[in-house]
CSV table of C-alpha atoms in Angstrom, one decimal:
chain,number,residue,atom,x,y,z
S,1,UNK,CA,72.5,-122.3,196.3
S,2,UNK,CA,70.5,-125.4,195.2
S,3,UNK,CA,66.8,-125.6,195.4
S,4,UNK,CA,64.3,-128.3,196.4
S,5,UNK,CA,63.6,-131.0,193.8
S,6,UNK,CA,59.9,-130.8,194.6
S,7,UNK,CA,57.6,-128.4,192.7
S,8,UNK,CA,59.2,-125.0,193.6
S,9,UNK,CA,57.4,-122.3,195.4
S,10,UNK,CA,57.8,-119.1,193.4
S,11,UNK,CA,57.3,-115.6,194.7
S,12,UNK,CA,56.4,-113.1,191.9
S,13,UNK,CA,56.7,-109.4,192.3
S,14,UNK,CA,57.4,-106.2,190.3
S,15,UNK,CA,57.6,-102.4,190.4
S,16,UNK,CA,55.0,-101.5,187.8
S,17,UNK,CA,52.1,-102.6,190.0
S,18,UNK,CA,50.1,-105.7,190.5
S,19,UNK,CA,47.8,-105.2,187.5
S,20,UNK,CA,50.5,-104.3,185.1
S,21,UNK,CA,50.6,-106.4,181.9
S,22,UNK,CA,54.2,-107.5,182.5
S,23,UNK,CA,53.6,-109.1,185.8
S,24,UNK,CA,50.5,-110.8,184.4
S,25,UNK,CA,52.6,-112.4,181.6
S,26,UNK,CA,55.2,-113.5,184.3
S,27,UNK,CA,52.5,-115.0,186.5
S,28,UNK,CA,51.2,-117.2,183.7
S,29,UNK,CA,54.7,-118.4,182.8
S,30,UNK,CA,55.6,-119.1,186.4
S,31,UNK,CA,52.3,-121.2,186.9
S,32,UNK,CA,53.8,-123.6,184.4
S,33,UNK,CA,56.9,-124.1,186.5
S,34,UNK,CA,55.9,-124.1,190.1
S,35,UNK,CA,53.4,-123.0,192.9
S,36,UNK,CA,53.0,-119.2,192.6
S,37,UNK,CA,52.3,-116.5,195.2
S,38,UNK,CA,52.2,-112.9,194.1
S,39,UNK,CA,53.0,-110.0,196.4
S,40,UNK,CA,53.4,-106.8,194.4
S,41,UNK,CA,52.8,-103.0,194.8
S,42,UNK,CA,49.3,-101.6,194.6
S,43,UNK,CA,50.6,-98.8,192.3
S,44,UNK,CA,53.6,-98.1,190.1
S,45,UNK,CA,56.9,-97.9,191.9
S,46,UNK,CA,59.3,-97.4,189.0
S,47,UNK,CA,62.7,-95.9,189.8
S,48,UNK,CA,62.3,-96.5,193.6
S,49,UNK,CA,65.6,-98.4,193.7
S,50,UNK,CA,66.0,-100.2,197.0
S,51,UNK,CA,63.8,-97.9,199.1
S,52,UNK,CA,61.9,-99.3,202.0
S,53,UNK,CA,59.1,-97.9,204.1
S,54,UNK,CA,60.2,-97.0,207.6
S,55,UNK,CA,58.2,-93.8,208.4
S,56,UNK,CA,54.7,-94.8,207.3
S,57,UNK,CA,52.4,-97.8,207.7
S,58,UNK,CA,52.3,-100.6,205.2
S,59,UNK,CA,49.1,-102.2,204.1
S,60,UNK,CA,49.0,-105.6,202.4
S,61,UNK,CA,45.7,-107.4,201.5
S,62,UNK,CA,44.8,-110.4,199.4
S,63,UNK,CA,43.2,-109.5,196.1
S,64,UNK,CA,41.5,-111.2,193.2
S,65,UNK,CA,42.9,-110.2,189.8
S,66,UNK,CA,41.2,-113.0,187.9
S,67,UNK,CA,38.3,-115.2,189.2
S,68,UNK,CA,39.8,-118.4,187.8
S,69,UNK,CA,43.2,-117.9,189.5
S,70,UNK,CA,43.8,-120.7,192.1
S,71,UNK,CA,47.0,-119.2,193.4
S,72,UNK,CA,47.1,-116.3,196.0
S,73,UNK,CA,47.9,-112.6,195.3
S,74,UNK,CA,48.5,-109.8,197.7
S,75,UNK,CA,48.6,-106.0,197.0
S,76,UNK,CA,51.1,-104.1,199.0
S,77,UNK,CA,51.1,-100.3,199.6
S,78,UNK,CA,54.9,-100.3,199.8
S,79,UNK,CA,57.9,-100.6,197.5
S,80,UNK,CA,59.2,-103.6,195.6
S,81,UNK,CA,61.7,-104.3,198.4
S,82,UNK,CA,58.9,-104.0,201.0
S,83,UNK,CA,56.9,-106.6,198.9
S,84,UNK,CA,59.7,-109.1,199.3
S,85,UNK,CA,60.2,-108.4,202.9
S,86,UNK,CA,56.5,-108.7,203.9
S,87,UNK,CA,56.1,-111.8,201.7
S,88,UNK,CA,58.9,-113.7,203.4
S,89,UNK,CA,58.1,-112.5,206.9
S,90,UNK,CA,54.3,-112.4,207.0
S,91,UNK,CA,52.6,-114.2,204.1
S,92,UNK,CA,54.6,-117.3,203.1
S,93,UNK,CA,54.8,-120.1,205.5
S,94,UNK,CA,58.3,-121.1,204.2
S,95,UNK,CA,61.1,-119.5,202.3
S,96,UNK,CA,60.3,-119.5,198.5
S,97,UNK,CA,62.6,-121.5,196.3
S,98,UNK,CA,62.7,-118.6,193.8
S,99,UNK,CA,61.7,-115.0,193.4
S,100,UNK,CA,61.1,-113.5,190.0
S,101,UNK,CA,60.5,-109.8,189.4
S,102,UNK,CA,58.9,-108.1,186.4
S,103,UNK,CA,58.4,-108.2,183.6
S,104,UNK,CA,59.4,-104.6,183.8
S,105,UNK,CA,58.0,-102.1,181.2
S,106,UNK,CA,61.4,-100.6,180.1
S,107,UNK,CA,65.1,-101.3,180.2
S,108,UNK,CA,67.1,-102.2,183.4
S,109,UNK,CA,70.3,-102.8,181.5
S,110,UNK,CA,73.6,-101.1,182.4
S,111,UNK,CA,73.4,-98.3,184.9
S,112,UNK,CA,69.6,-98.6,185.1
S,113,UNK,CA,70.0,-101.6,187.5
S,114,UNK,CA,70.9,-99.1,190.3
S,115,UNK,CA,67.6,-97.2,190.0
S,116,UNK,CA,65.4,-100.2,189.2
S,117,UNK,CA,62.6,-101.2,191.6
S,118,UNK,CA,62.3,-104.4,189.6
S,119,UNK,CA,66.0,-105.4,190.3
S,120,UNK,CA,65.8,-104.2,193.9
S,121,UNK,CA,63.1,-106.7,194.6
S,122,UNK,CA,65.3,-109.4,193.1
S,123,UNK,CA,68.3,-108.1,195.1
S,124,UNK,CA,66.2,-108.0,198.3
S,125,UNK,CA,65.4,-111.7,197.7
S,126,UNK,CA,69.0,-112.5,197.2
S,127,UNK,CA,69.9,-110.8,200.4
S,128,UNK,CA,67.4,-113.2,202.2
S,129,UNK,CA,69.0,-116.1,200.5
S,130,UNK,CA,66.5,-116.7,197.8
S,131,UNK,CA,67.6,-117.3,194.2
S,132,UNK,CA,66.2,-114.4,192.2
S,133,UNK,CA,65.8,-113.0,188.6
S,134,UNK,CA,64.6,-109.7,187.4
S,135,UNK,CA,63.1,-109.6,183.9
S,136,UNK,CA,62.6,-106.4,181.8
S,137,UNK,CA,61.6,-105.7,178.3
S,138,UNK,CA,62.9,-102.6,176.3
S,139,UNK,CA,59.4,-101.3,175.7
S,140,UNK,CA,57.7,-98.7,178.1
S,141,UNK,CA,54.2,-99.1,176.6
S,142,UNK,CA,51.4,-100.6,178.5
S,143,UNK,CA,50.5,-102.3,175.3
S,144,UNK,CA,53.9,-103.9,175.0
S,145,UNK,CA,54.1,-107.4,173.4
S,146,UNK,CA,55.5,-109.8,176.1
S,147,UNK,CA,54.8,-112.9,174.1
S,148,UNK,CA,58.3,-113.2,172.6
S,149,UNK,CA,59.8,-113.3,176.2
S,150,UNK,CA,57.9,-116.3,177.3
S,151,UNK,CA,60.2,-119.1,176.0
S,152,UNK,CA,63.3,-117.4,177.2
S,153,UNK,CA,61.9,-116.8,180.7
S,154,UNK,CA,61.1,-120.5,181.0
S,155,UNK,CA,64.5,-121.5,179.8
S,156,UNK,CA,66.3,-119.1,182.2
S,157,UNK,CA,64.1,-119.9,185.1
S,158,UNK,CA,64.4,-123.7,184.7
S,159,UNK,CA,68.2,-123.4,184.5
S,160,UNK,CA,68.2,-121.4,187.8
S,161,UNK,CA,65.9,-124.1,189.4
S,162,UNK,CA,68.2,-126.9,188.1
S,163,UNK,CA,71.6,-125.3,188.7
S,164,UNK,CA,71.0,-122.8,191.5
S,165,UNK,CA,72.9,-119.5,191.8
S,166,UNK,CA,76.0,-118.6,193.7
S,167,UNK,CA,75.5,-117.0,197.1
S,168,UNK,CA,75.1,-113.3,196.7
S,169,UNK,CA,74.3,-113.3,193.1
S,170,UNK,CA,70.9,-112.6,191.2
S,171,UNK,CA,70.3,-112.3,187.5
S,172,UNK,CA,69.4,-109.2,185.5
S,173,UNK,CA,67.7,-110.2,182.4
S,174,UNK,CA,66.7,-107.8,179.6
S,175,UNK,CA,64.8,-108.4,176.4
S,176,UNK,CA,65.0,-106.5,173.2
S,177,UNK,CA,61.9,-105.1,171.7
S,178,UNK,CA,61.7,-107.6,168.9
S,179,UNK,CA,59.4,-110.3,167.6
S,180,UNK,CA,60.0,-114.0,168.4
S,181,UNK,CA,61.5,-114.5,165.0
S,182,UNK,CA,63.9,-111.6,165.4
S,183,UNK,CA,65.4,-112.5,168.8
S,184,UNK,CA,68.7,-114.3,168.1
S,185,UNK,CA,69.1,-116.1,171.4
S,186,UNK,CA,70.7,-115.4,174.9
S,187,UNK,CA,74.0,-114.0,175.9
S,188,UNK,CA,75.7,-113.9,179.2
S,189,UNK,CA,77.1,-110.4,179.6
S,190,UNK,CA,78.6,-107.8,181.9
S,191,UNK,CA,76.9,-104.5,182.8
S,192,UNK,CA,77.8,-101.8,180.2
S,193,UNK,CA,79.7,-98.7,181.5
S,194,UNK,CA,76.9,-96.3,180.5
S,195,UNK,CA,75.1,-93.4,182.2
S,196,UNK,CA,72.4,-90.8,182.0
S,197,UNK,CA,73.4,-87.2,181.1
S,198,UNK,CA,70.6,-85.4,183.1
S,199,UNK,CA,69.0,-82.0,183.0
S,200,UNK,CA,66.2,-80.3,184.9
S,201,UNK,CA,63.5,-78.7,183.0
S,202,UNK,CA,62.6,-75.7,185.3
S,203,UNK,CA,59.1,-74.3,185.2
S,204,UNK,CA,56.9,-72.0,187.3
S,205,UNK,CA,53.4,-73.0,188.5
S,206,UNK,CA,50.4,-70.5,188.5
S,207,UNK,CA,51.3,-69.6,192.1
S,208,UNK,CA,54.7,-68.5,191.2
S,209,UNK,CA,56.6,-71.4,192.7
S,210,UNK,CA,59.3,-73.1,190.7
S,211,UNK,CA,59.3,-76.8,190.0
S,212,UNK,CA,61.4,-79.2,188.0
S,213,UNK,CA,61.1,-82.2,185.6
S,214,UNK,CA,64.0,-84.5,185.4
S,215,UNK,CA,65.1,-85.0,181.8
S,216,UNK,CA,68.1,-86.3,180.1
S,217,UNK,CA,69.6,-88.8,177.5
S,218,UNK,CA,71.2,-92.1,177.9
S,219,UNK,CA,74.8,-92.3,176.9
S,220,UNK,CA,76.7,-95.5,176.3
S,221,UNK,CA,80.5,-95.0,175.6
S,222,UNK,CA,81.3,-98.6,176.3
S,223,UNK,CA,82.6,-100.3,173.1
S,224,UNK,CA,83.0,-103.7,174.6
S,225,UNK,CA,81.5,-106.7,172.7
S,226,UNK,CA,80.6,-108.4,176.0
S,227,UNK,CA,78.1,-105.9,177.4
S,228,UNK,CA,74.4,-106.0,177.9
S,229,UNK,CA,73.9,-103.0,175.7
S,230,UNK,CA,75.8,-104.7,172.9
S,231,UNK,CA,73.8,-107.8,173.2
S,232,UNK,CA,70.5,-106.0,173.1
S,233,UNK,CA,71.6,-103.9,170.3
S,234,UNK,CA,72.4,-107.1,168.3
S,235,UNK,CA,69.0,-108.7,169.0
S,236,UNK,CA,70.0,-111.0,171.9
S,237,UNK,CA,68.5,-111.4,175.4
S,238,UNK,CA,71.1,-110.2,177.9
S,239,UNK,CA,71.7,-111.9,181.1
S,240,UNK,CA,73.9,-110.2,183.7
S,241,UNK,CA,74.9,-111.8,187.0
S,242,UNK,CA,74.6,-109.0,189.6
S,243,UNK,CA,76.1,-109.0,193.1
S,244,UNK,CA,74.9,-106.9,196.0
S,245,UNK,CA,78.2,-106.8,197.8
S,246,UNK,CA,79.2,-103.2,196.7
S,247,UNK,CA,82.7,-103.5,198.1
S,248,UNK,CA,85.4,-102.5,195.7
S,249,UNK,CA,87.6,-105.3,196.7
S,250,UNK,CA,90.4,-104.4,194.2
S,251,UNK,CA,90.8,-101.0,196.0
S,252,UNK,CA,91.3,-102.2,199.6
S,253,UNK,CA,95.0,-102.9,199.2
S,254,UNK,CA,95.6,-99.3,197.9
S,255,UNK,CA,93.6,-97.7,200.7
S,256,UNK,CA,95.4,-99.7,203.2
S,257,UNK,CA,98.7,-97.9,202.3
S,258,UNK,CA,97.2,-94.5,203.2
S,259,UNK,CA,98.3,-92.8,206.4
S,260,UNK,CA,95.0,-92.8,208.0
S,261,UNK,CA,96.0,-93.3,211.7
S,262,UNK,CA,98.9,-90.8,211.8
C-alpha cells in the first residue's frame, strides 16, 4: 500500500475529543509532515470500540481551535469510526494518504485494542484502504506530558509514508509514561495475551433503583519477551501490526471435519 510521493494529506482523529491535549500534540507533529485535516469527536468517546451511529443524526461542523491554524478542523457528534467515515465521504475531496488517531490518554496495548475508540478509528481507515496508525500514551491524565512522544511519532509516521503498510494492516503504537531520556527506543511486538478481571460495584440511588459501576484489574499472564506489555514495561515504545480480518484461519481445517451437514 504505497503512498503518493507528493506532500501527503493526513487525516487526524481521536476518541478523547477534538480539544484533548493528545490530539493537539498529534496535530502539531503532523503539520511538520503533510497537509492536515482534523475530524474528531466533539466530546470524549473512550471505550466506544468500533461503534457507529445508525439510529441518530450526525452533526459535523467546521470549528476554530486556534486562530493561527491554517488547516481545517471539524467537530463531529459521532464516534471515532463515524469521524473517519464522514471525513472520507463528505469532507475530503480525495482519499487521504494517511490517517493517524490519538494521541490517546491511556493504554491501548494488549486486549485494550478491542475496546479502543482510538484504534477503531485507525481500523476504519484501514478498512477504507488508508494506511493508518493509532498512538497512545500510558497516562490517563489531561496534564500528561506528550513531548517525549514527538520524535517517535515522526519516525514511525515517516516510515509508513516511505514504505507503506500491507493491505489490511494498521499499526497500534503505545508509549510508556517516561521522559525522553528514559525511553529506550522502539520495539516491533505482538499483542500480549492479557485481559481484564472485571467486577461490578452495585449501588442504590436515592429513588431505590440499583445501578452499577464497572471496575476491575488488568491481568497479564503472558511471559513472552516479544509482547507489547513487555516492551512497555522495559521502557520501549511498542508497535504492533494489527489486522482487521478476525478469521481464525488456522481453525478452518478442523471445523471442516465436523459433521455439520448430516
